[in-house]
C-alpha positions as protocol buffer text, in pm:
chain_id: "A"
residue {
  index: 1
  type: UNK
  ca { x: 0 y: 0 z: 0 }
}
residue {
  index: 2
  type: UNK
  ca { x: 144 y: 324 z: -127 }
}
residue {
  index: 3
  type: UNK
  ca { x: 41 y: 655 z: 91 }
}
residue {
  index: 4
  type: UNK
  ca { x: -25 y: 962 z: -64 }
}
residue {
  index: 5
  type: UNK
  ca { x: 98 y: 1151 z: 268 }
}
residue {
  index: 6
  type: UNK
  ca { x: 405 y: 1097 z: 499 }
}
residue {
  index: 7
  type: UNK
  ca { x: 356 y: 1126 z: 859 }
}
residue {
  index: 8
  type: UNK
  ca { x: 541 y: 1437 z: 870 }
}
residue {
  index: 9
  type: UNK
  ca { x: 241 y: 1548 z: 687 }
}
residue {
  index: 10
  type: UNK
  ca { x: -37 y: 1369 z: 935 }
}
residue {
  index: 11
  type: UNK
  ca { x: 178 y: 1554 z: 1190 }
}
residue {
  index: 12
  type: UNK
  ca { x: 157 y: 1890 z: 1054 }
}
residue {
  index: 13
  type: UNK
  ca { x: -257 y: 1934 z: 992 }
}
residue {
  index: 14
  type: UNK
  ca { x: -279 y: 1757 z: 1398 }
}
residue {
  index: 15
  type: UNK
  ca { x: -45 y: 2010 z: 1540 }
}
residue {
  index: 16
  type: UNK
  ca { x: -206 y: 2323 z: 1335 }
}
residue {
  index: 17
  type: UNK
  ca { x: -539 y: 2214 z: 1447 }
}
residue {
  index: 18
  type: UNK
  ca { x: -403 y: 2155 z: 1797 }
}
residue {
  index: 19
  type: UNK
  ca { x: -229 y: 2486 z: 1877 }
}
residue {
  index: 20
  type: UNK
  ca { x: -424 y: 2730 z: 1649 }
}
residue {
  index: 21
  type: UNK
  ca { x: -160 y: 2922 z: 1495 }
}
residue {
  index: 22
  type: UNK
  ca { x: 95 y: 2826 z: 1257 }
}
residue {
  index: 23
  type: UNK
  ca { x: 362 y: 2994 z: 1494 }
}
residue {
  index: 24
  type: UNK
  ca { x: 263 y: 2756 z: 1751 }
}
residue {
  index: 25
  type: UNK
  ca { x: 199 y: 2450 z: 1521 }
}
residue {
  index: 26
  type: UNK
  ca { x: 560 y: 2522 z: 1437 }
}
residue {
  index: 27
  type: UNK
  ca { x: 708 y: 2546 z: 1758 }
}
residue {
  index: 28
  type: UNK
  ca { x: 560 y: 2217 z: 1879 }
}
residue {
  index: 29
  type: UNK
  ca { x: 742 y: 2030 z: 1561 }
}
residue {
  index: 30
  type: UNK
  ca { x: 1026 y: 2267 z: 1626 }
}
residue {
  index: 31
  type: UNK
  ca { x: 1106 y: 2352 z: 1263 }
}
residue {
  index: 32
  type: UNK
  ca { x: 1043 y: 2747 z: 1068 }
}
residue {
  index: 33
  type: UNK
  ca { x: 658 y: 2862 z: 994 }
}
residue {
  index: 34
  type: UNK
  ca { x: 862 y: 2855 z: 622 }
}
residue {
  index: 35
  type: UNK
  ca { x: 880 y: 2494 z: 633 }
}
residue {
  index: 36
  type: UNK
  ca { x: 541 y: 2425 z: 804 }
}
residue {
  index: 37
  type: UNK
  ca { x: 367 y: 2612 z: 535 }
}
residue {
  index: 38
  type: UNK
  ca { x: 547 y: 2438 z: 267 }
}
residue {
  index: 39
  type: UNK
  ca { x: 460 y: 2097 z: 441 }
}
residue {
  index: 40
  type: UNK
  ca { x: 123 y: 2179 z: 426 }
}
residue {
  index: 41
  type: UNK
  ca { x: 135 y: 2322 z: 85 }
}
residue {
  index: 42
  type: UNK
  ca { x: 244 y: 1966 z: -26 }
}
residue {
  index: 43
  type: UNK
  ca { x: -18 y: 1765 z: 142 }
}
residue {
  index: 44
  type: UNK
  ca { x: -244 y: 1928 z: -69 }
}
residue {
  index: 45
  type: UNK
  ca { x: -105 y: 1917 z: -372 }
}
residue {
  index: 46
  type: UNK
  ca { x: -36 y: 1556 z: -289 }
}
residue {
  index: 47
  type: UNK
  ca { x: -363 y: 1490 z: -178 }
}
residue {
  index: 48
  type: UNK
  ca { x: -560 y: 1734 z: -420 }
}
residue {
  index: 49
  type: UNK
  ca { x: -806 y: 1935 z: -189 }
}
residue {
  index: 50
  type: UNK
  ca { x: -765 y: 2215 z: 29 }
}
residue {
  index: 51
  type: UNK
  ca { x: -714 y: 2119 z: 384 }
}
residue {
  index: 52
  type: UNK
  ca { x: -723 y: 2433 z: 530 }
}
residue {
  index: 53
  type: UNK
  ca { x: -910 y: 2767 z: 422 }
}
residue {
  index: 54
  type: UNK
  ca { x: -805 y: 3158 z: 657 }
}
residue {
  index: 55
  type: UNK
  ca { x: -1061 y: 3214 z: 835 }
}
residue {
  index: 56
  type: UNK
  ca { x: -1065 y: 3592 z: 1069 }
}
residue {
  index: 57
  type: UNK
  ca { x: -713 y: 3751 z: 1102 }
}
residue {
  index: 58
  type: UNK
  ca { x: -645 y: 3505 z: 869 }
}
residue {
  index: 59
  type: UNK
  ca { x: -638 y: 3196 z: 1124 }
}
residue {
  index: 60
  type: UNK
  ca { x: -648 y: 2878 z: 957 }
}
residue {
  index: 61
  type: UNK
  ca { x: -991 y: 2713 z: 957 }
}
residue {
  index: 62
  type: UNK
  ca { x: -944 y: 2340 z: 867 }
}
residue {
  index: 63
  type: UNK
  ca { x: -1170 y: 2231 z: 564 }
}
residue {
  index: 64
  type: UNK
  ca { x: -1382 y: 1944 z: 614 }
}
residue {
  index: 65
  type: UNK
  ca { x: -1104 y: 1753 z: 426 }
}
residue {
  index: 66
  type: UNK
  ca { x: -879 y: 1881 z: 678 }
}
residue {
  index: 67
  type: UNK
  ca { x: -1050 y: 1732 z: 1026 }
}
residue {
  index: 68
  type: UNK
  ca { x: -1082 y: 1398 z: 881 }
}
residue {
  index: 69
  type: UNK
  ca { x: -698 y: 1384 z: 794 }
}
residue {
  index: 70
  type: UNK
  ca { x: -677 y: 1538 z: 1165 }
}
residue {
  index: 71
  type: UNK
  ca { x: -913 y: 1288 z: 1311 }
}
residue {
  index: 72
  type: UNK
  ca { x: -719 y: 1016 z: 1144 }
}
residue {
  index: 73
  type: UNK
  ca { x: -350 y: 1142 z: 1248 }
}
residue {
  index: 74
  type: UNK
  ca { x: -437 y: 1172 z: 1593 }
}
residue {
  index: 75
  type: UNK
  ca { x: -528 y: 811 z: 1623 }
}
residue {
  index: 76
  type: UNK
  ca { x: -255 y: 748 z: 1413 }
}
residue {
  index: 77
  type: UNK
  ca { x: -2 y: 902 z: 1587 }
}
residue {
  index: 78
  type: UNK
  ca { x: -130 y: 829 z: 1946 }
}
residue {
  index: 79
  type: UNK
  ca { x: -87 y: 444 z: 1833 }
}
residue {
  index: 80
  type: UNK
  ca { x: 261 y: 517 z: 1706 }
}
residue {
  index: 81
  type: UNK
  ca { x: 333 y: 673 z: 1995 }
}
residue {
  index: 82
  type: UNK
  ca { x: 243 y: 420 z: 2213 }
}
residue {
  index: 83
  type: UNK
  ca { x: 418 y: 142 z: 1985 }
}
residue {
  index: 84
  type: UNK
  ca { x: 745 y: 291 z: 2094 }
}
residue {
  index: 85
  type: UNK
  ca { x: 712 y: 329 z: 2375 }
}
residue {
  index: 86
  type: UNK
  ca { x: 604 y: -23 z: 2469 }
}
residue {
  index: 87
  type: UNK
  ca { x: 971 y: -93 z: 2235 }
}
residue {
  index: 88
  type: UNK
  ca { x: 1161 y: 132 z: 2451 }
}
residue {
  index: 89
  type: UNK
  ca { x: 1024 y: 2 z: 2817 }
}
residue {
  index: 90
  type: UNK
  ca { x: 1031 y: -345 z: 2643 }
}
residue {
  index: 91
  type: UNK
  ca { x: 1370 y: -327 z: 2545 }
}
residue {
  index: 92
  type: UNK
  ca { x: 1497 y: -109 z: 2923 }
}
residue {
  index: 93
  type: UNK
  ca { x: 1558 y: 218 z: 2790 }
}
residue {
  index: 94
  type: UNK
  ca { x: 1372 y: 423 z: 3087 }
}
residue {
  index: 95
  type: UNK
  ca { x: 1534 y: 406 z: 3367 }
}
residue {
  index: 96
  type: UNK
  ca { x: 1253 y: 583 z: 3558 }
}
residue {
  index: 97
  type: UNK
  ca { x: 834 y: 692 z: 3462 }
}
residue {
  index: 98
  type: UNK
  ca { x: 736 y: 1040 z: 3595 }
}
residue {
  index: 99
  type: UNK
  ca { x: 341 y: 1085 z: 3594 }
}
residue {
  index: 100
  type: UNK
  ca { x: 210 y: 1439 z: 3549 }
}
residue {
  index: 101
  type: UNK
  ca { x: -113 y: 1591 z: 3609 }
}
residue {
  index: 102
  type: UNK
  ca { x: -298 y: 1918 z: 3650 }
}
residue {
  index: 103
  type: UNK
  ca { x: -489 y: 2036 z: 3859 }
}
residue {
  index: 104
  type: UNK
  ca { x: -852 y: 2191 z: 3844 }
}
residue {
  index: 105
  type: UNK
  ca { x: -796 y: 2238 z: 3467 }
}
residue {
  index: 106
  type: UNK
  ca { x: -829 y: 1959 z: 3138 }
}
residue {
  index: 107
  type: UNK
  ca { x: -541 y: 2170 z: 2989 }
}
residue {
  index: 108
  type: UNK
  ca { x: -274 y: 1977 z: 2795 }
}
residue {
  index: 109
  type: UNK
  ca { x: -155 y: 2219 z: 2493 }
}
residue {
  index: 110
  type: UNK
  ca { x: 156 y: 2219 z: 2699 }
}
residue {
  index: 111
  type: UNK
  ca { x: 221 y: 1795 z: 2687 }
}
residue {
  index: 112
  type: UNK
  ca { x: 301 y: 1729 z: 2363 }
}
residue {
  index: 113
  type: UNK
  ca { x: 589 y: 1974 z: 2335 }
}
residue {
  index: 114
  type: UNK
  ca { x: 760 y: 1900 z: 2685 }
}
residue {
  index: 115
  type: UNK
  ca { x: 757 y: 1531 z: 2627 }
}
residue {
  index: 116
  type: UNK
  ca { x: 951 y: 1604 z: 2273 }
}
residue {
  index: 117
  type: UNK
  ca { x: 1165 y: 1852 z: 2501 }
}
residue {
  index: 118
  type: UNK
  ca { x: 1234 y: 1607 z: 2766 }
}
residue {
  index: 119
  type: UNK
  ca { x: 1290 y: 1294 z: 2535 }
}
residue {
  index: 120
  type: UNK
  ca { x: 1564 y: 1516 z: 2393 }
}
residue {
  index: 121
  type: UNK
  ca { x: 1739 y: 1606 z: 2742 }
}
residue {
  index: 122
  type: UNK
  ca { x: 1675 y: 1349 z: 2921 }
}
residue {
  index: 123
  type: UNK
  ca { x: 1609 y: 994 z: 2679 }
}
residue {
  index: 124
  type: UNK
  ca { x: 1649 y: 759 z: 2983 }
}
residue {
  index: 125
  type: UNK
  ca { x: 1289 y: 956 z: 3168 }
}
residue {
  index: 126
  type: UNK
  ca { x: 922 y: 846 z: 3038 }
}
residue {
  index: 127
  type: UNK
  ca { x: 710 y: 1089 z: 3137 }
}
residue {
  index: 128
  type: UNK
  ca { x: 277 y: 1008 z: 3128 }
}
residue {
  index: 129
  type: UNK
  ca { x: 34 y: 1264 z: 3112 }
}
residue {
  index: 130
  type: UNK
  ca { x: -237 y: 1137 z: 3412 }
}
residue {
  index: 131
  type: UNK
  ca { x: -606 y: 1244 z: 3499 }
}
residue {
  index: 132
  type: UNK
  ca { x: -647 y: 1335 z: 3838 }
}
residue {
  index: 133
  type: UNK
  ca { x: -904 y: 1173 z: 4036 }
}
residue {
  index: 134
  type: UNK
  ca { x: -848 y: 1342 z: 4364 }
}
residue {
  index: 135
  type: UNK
  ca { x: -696 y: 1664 z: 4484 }
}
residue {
  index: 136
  type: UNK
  ca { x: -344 y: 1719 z: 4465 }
}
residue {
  index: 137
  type: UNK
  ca { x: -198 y: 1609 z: 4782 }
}
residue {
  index: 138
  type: UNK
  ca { x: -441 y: 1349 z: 4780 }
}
residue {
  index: 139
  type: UNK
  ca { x: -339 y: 1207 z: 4432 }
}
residue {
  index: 140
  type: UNK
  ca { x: 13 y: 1225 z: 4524 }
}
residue {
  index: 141
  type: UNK
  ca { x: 37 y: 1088 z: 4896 }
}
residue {
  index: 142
  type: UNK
  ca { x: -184 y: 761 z: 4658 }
}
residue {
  index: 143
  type: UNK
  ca { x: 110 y: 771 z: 4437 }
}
residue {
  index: 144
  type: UNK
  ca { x: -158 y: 808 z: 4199 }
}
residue {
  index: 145
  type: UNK
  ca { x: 78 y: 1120 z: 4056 }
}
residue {
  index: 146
  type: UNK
  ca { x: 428 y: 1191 z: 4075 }
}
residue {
  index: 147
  type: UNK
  ca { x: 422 y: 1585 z: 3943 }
}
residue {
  index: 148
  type: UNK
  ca { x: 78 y: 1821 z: 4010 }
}
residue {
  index: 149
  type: UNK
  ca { x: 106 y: 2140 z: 3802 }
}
residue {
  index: 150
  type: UNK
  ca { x: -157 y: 2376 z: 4013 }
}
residue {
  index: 151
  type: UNK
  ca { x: -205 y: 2729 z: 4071 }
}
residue {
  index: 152
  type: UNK
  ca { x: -155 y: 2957 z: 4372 }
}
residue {
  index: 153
  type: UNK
  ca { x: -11 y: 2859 z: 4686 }
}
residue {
  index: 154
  type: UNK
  ca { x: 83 y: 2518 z: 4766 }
}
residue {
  index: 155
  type: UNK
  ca { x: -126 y: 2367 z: 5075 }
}
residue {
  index: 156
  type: UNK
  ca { x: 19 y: 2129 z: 5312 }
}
residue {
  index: 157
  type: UNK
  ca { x: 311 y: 1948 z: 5333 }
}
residue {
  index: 158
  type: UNK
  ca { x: 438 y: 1942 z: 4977 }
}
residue {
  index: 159
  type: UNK
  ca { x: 758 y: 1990 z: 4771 }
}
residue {
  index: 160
  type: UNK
  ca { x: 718 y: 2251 z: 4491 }
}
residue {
  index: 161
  type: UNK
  ca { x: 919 y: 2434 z: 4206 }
}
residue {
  index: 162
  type: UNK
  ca { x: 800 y: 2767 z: 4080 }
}
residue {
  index: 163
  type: UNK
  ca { x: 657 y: 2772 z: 3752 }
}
residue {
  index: 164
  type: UNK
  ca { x: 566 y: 3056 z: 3628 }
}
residue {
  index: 165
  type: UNK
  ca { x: 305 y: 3398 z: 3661 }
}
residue {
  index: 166
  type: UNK
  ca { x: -37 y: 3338 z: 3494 }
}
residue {
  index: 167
  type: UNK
  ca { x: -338 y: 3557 z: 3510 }
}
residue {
  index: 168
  type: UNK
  ca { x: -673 y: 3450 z: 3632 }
}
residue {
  index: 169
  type: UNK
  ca { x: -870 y: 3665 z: 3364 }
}
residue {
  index: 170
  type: UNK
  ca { x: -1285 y: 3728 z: 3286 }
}
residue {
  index: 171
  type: UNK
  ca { x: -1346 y: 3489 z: 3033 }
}
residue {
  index: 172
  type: UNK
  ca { x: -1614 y: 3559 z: 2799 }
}
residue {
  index: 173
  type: UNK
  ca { x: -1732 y: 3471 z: 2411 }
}
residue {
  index: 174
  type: UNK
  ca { x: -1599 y: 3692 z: 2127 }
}
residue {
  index: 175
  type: UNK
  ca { x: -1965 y: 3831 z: 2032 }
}
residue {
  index: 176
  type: UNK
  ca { x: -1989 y: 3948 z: 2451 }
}
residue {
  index: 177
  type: UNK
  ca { x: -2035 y: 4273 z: 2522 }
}
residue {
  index: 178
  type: UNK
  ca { x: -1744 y: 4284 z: 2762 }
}
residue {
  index: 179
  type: UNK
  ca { x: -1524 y: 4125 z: 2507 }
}
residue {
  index: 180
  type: UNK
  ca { x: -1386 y: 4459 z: 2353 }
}
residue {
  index: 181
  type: UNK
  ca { x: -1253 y: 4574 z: 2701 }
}
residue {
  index: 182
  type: UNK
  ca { x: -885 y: 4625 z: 2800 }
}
residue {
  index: 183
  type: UNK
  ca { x: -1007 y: 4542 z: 3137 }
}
residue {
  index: 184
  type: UNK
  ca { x: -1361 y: 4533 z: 3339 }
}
residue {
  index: 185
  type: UNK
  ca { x: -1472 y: 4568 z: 3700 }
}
residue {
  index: 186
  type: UNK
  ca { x: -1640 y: 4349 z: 3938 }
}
residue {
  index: 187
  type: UNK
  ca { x: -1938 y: 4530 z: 3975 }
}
residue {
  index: 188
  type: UNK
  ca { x: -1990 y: 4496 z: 3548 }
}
residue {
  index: 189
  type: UNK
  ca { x: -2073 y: 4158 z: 3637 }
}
residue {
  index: 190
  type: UNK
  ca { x: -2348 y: 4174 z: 3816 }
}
residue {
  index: 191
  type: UNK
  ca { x: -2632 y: 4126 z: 3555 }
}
residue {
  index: 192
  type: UNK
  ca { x: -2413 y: 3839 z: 3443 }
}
residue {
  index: 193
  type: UNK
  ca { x: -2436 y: 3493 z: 3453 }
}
residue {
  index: 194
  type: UNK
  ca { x: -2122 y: 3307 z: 3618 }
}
residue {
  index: 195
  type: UNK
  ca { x: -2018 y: 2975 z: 3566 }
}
residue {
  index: 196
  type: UNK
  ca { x: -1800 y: 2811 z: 3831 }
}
residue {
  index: 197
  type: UNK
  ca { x: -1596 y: 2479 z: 3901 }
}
residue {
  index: 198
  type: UNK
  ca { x: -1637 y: 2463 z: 4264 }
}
residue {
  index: 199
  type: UNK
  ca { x: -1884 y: 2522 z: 4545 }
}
residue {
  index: 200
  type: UNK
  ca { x: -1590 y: 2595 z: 4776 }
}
residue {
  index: 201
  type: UNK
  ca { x: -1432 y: 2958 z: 4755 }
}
residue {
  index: 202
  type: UNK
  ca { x: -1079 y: 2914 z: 4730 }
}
residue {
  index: 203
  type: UNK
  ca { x: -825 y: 3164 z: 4901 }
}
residue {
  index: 204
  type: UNK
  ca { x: -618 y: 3388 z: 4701 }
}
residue {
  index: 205
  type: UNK
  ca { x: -859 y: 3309 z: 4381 }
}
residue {
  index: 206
  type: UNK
  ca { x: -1082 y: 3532 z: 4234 }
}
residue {
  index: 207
  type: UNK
  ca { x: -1361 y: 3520 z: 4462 }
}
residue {
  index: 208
  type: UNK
  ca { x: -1192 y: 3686 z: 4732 }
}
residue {
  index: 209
  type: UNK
  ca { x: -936 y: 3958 z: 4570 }
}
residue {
  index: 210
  type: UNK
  ca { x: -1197 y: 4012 z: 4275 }
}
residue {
  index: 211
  type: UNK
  ca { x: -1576 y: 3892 z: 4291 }
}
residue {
  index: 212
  type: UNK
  ca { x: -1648 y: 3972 z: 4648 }
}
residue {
  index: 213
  type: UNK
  ca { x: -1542 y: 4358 z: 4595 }
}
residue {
  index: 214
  type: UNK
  ca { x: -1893 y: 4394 z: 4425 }
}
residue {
  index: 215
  type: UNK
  ca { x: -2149 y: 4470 z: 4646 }
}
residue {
  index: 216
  type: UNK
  ca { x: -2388 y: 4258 z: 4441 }
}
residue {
  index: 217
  type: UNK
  ca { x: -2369 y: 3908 z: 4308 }
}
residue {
  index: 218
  type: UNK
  ca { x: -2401 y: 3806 z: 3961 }
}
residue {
  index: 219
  type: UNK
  ca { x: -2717 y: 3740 z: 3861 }
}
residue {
  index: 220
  type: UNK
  ca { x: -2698 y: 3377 z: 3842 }
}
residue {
  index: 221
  type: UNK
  ca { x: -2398 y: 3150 z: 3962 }
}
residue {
  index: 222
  type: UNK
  ca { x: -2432 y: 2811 z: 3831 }
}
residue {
  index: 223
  type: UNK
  ca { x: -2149 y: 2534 z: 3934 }
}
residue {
  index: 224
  type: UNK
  ca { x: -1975 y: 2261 z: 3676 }
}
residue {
  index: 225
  type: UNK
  ca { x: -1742 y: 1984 z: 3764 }
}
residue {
  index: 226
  type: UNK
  ca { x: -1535 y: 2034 z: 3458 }
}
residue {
  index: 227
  type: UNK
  ca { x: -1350 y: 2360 z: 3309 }
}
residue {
  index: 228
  type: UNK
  ca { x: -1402 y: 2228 z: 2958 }
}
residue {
  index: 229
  type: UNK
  ca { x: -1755 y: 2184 z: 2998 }
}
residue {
  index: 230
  type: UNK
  ca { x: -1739 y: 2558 z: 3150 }
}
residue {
  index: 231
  type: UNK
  ca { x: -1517 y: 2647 z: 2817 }
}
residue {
  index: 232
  type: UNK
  ca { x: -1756 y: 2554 z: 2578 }
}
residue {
  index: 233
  type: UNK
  ca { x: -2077 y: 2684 z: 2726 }
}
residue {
  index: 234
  type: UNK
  ca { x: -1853 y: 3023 z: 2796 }
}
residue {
  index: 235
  type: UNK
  ca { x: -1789 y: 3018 z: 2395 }
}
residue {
  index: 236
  type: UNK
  ca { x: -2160 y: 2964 z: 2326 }
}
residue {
  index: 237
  type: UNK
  ca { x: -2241 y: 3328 z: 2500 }
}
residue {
  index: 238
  type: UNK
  ca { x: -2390 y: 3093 z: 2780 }
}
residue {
  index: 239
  type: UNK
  ca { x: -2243 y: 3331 z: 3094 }
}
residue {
  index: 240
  type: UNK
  ca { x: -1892 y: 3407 z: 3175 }
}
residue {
  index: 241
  type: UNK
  ca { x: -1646 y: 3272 z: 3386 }
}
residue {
  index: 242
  type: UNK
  ca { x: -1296 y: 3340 z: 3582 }
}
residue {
  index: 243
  type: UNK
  ca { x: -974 y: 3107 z: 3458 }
}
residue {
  index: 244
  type: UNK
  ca { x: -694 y: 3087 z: 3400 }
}
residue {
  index: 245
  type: UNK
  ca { x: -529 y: 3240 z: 3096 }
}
residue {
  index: 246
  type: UNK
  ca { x: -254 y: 3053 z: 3020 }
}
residue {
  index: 247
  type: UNK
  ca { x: -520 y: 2725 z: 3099 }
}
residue {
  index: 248
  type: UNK
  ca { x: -740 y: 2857 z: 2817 }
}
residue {
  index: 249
  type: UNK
  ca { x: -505 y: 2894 z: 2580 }
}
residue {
  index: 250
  type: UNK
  ca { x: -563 y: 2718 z: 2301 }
}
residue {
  index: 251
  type: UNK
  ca { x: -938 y: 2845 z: 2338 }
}
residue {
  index: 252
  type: UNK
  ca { x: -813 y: 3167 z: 2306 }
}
residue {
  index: 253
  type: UNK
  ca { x: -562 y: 3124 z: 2039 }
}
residue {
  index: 254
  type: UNK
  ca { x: -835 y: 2986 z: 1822 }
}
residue {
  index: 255
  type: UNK
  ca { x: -1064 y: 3263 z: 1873 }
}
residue {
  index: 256
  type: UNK
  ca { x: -1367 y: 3063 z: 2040 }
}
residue {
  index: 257
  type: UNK
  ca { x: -1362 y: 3260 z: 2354 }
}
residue {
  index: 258
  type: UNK
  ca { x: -1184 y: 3595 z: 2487 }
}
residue {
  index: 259
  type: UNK
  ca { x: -961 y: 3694 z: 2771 }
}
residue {
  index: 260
  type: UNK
  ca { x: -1044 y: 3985 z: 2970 }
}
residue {
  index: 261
  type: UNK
  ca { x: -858 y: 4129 z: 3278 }
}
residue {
  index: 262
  type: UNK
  ca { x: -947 y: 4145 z: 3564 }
}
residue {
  index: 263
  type: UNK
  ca { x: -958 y: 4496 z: 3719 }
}
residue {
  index: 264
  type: UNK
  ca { x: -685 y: 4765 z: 3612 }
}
residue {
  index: 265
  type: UNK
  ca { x: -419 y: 4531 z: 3792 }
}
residue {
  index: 266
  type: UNK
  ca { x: -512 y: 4218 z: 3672 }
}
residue {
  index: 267
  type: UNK
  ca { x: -541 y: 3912 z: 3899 }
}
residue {
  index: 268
  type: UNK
  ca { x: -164 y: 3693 z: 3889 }
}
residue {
  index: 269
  type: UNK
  ca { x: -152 y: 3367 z: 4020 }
}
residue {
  index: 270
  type: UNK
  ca { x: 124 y: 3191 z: 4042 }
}
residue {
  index: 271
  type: UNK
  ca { x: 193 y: 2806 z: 3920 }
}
residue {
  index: 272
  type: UNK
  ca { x: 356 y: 2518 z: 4090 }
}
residue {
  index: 273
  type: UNK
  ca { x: 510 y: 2182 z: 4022 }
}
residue {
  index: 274
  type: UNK
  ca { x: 387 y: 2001 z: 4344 }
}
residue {
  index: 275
  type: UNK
  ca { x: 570 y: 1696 z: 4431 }
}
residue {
  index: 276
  type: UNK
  ca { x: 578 y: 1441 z: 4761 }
}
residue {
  index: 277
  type: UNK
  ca { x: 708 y: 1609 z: 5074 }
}
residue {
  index: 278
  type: UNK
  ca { x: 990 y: 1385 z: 5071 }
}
residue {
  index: 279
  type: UNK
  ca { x: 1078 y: 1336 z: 4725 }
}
residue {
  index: 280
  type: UNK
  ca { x: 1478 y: 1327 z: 4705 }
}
residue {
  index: 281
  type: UNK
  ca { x: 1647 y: 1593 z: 4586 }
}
residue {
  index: 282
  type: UNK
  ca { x: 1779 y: 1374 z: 4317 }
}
residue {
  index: 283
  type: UNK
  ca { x: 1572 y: 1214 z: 4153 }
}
residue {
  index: 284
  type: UNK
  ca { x: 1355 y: 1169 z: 3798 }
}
residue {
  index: 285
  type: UNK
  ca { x: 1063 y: 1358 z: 3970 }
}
residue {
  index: 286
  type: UNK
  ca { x: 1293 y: 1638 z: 4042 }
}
residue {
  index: 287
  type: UNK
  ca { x: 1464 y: 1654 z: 3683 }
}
residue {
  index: 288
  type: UNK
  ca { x: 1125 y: 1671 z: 3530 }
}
residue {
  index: 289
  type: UNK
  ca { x: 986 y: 1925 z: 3810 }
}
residue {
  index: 290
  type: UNK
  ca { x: 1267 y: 2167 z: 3725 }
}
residue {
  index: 291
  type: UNK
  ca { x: 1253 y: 2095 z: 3334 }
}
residue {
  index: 292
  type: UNK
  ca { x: 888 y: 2250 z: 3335 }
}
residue {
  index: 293
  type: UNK
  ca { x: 1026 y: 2554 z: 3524 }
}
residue {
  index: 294
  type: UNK
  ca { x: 1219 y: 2619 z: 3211 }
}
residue {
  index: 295
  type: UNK
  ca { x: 998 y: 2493 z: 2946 }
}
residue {
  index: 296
  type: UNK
  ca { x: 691 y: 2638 z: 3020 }
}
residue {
  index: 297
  type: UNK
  ca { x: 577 y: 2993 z: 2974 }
}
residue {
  index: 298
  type: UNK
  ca { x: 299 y: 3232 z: 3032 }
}
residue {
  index: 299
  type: UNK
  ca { x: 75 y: 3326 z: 2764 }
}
residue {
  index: 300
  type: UNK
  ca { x: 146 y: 3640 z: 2620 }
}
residue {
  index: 301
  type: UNK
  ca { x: -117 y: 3915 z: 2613 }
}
């Protein structure tokens, strides 16, 4: 069987899709925007169809070409992915797994890049991207988790590195009326409907240092389990809600929903790699914990 496409190719429409931009499509595959483009240009003139029309400030909107070669890569690479490593642990070439999760938000934009990163660095270090079940020092003192990337201030009896300075920010659809604004004020919100993750106001978050400084409440507060559920009823003008920038990303990138900040000041919360209170100071945990203090970054705004 003779494949129109390489998986260069496959690779290219997945991470365009995935990260928005072709500036961040090409960072994740770490080669120019010159040769991304010119990728692209030769899947379709390989395959014959367009698989990607500009859609506002000339984004790239994938044809409907274009998600079923995505659809298809994903799987396709996911399975590739998993082939070698199965080789690799088969055949003893990690000396040590490091299981990474974060907290609160269903935000992984960041994985695919830092594994590439780290297999680079450090070849003898798996690392697995895990789904919380618990909270943080929960998962970890379970062993459920080896890393916990979570914002503010570390609770309890935990090891942490630094991360870096995020925003919490009003997050609202692109046709809002508040979307426009350099910044807005808590007492803007009050006719507003806000969507929330948790029942339990969280110290240093933006109920007490933003939301409470109104004298009235929104309108309507309505609580859901997951921030991508939040995300996507945000992006259908459903209500607004307060996240995390660099967490909504992607969302953002793409145009599907709008970052607004929070007051004149803005609201910064800072990011940790939590770890086990008595993780050793060498270790594989460690190397990877101070490896994501380098590689990632806050959004840029």
């Amino acid at each position: 069987m003779v494949l129109r496409l390489d998986i260069r190719h496959y690779e290219t429409v997945a991470a365009i899709i995935e990260h928005a931009t072709v500036t961040s499509a090409a960072v994740a595959l770490s080669i120019s925007q010159s040769a991304l483009s010119h990728r692209l240009a030769d899947a379709e003139q390989r395959m014959g169809v367009k698989l990607f029309d500009r859609g506002p400030g000339r984004r790239l909107q994938p044809t409907e070409a274009g998600t079923v070669v995505q659809q298809a890569a994903t799987l396709a690479l996911a399975e590739l992915q998993r082939c070698e490593d199965d080789v690799l642990r088969s055949a003893g070439r990690y000396s040590a797994t490091v299981r990474v999760a974060v907290e609160t938000y269903e935000t992984y934009h960041w994985f695919a890049p830092f594994r590439s990163h780290l297999r680079a660095t450090h070849p003898t270090i798996d690392v697995q991207l895990v789904v919380m079940g618990a909270a943080a020092g929960r998962s970890l003192d379970l062993r459920e988790v080896d890393i916990v990337i979570a914002p503010g201030n570390p609770i309890g009896a935990l090891a942490f590195v630094p991360l870096f300075v995020d925003e919490l920010a009003v997050i609202v659809a692109p046709t809002h009326r508040l979307a426009d604004r350099s910044s807005v004020r808590p007492h803007e919100l009050t006719d507003e409907s806000y969507l929330t993750y948790s029942r339990v106001t969280t110290p240093g978050f933006e109920h007490e240092r933003f939301l409470s400084k109104a004298e009235i409440r929104p309108r309507l507060i309505t609580v859901i389990g997951h921030v991508s559920a939040i995300a996507e009823l945000v992006a259908a003008n459903a209500g607004f809600s307060v996240l995390s920038r660099w967490a909504m990303t992607s969302m953002i990138e793409s145009g599907r929903l709008t970052a607004v900040r929070c007051g004149t000041d803005g609201l910064p919360v800072q990011w940790h790699a939590l770890m086990r209170a008595n993780e050793p100071t060498a270790s594989a945990t460690r190397d990877v914990a101070d490896l994501l203090a380098t590689h990632l970054s806050p959004p840029v705004h």
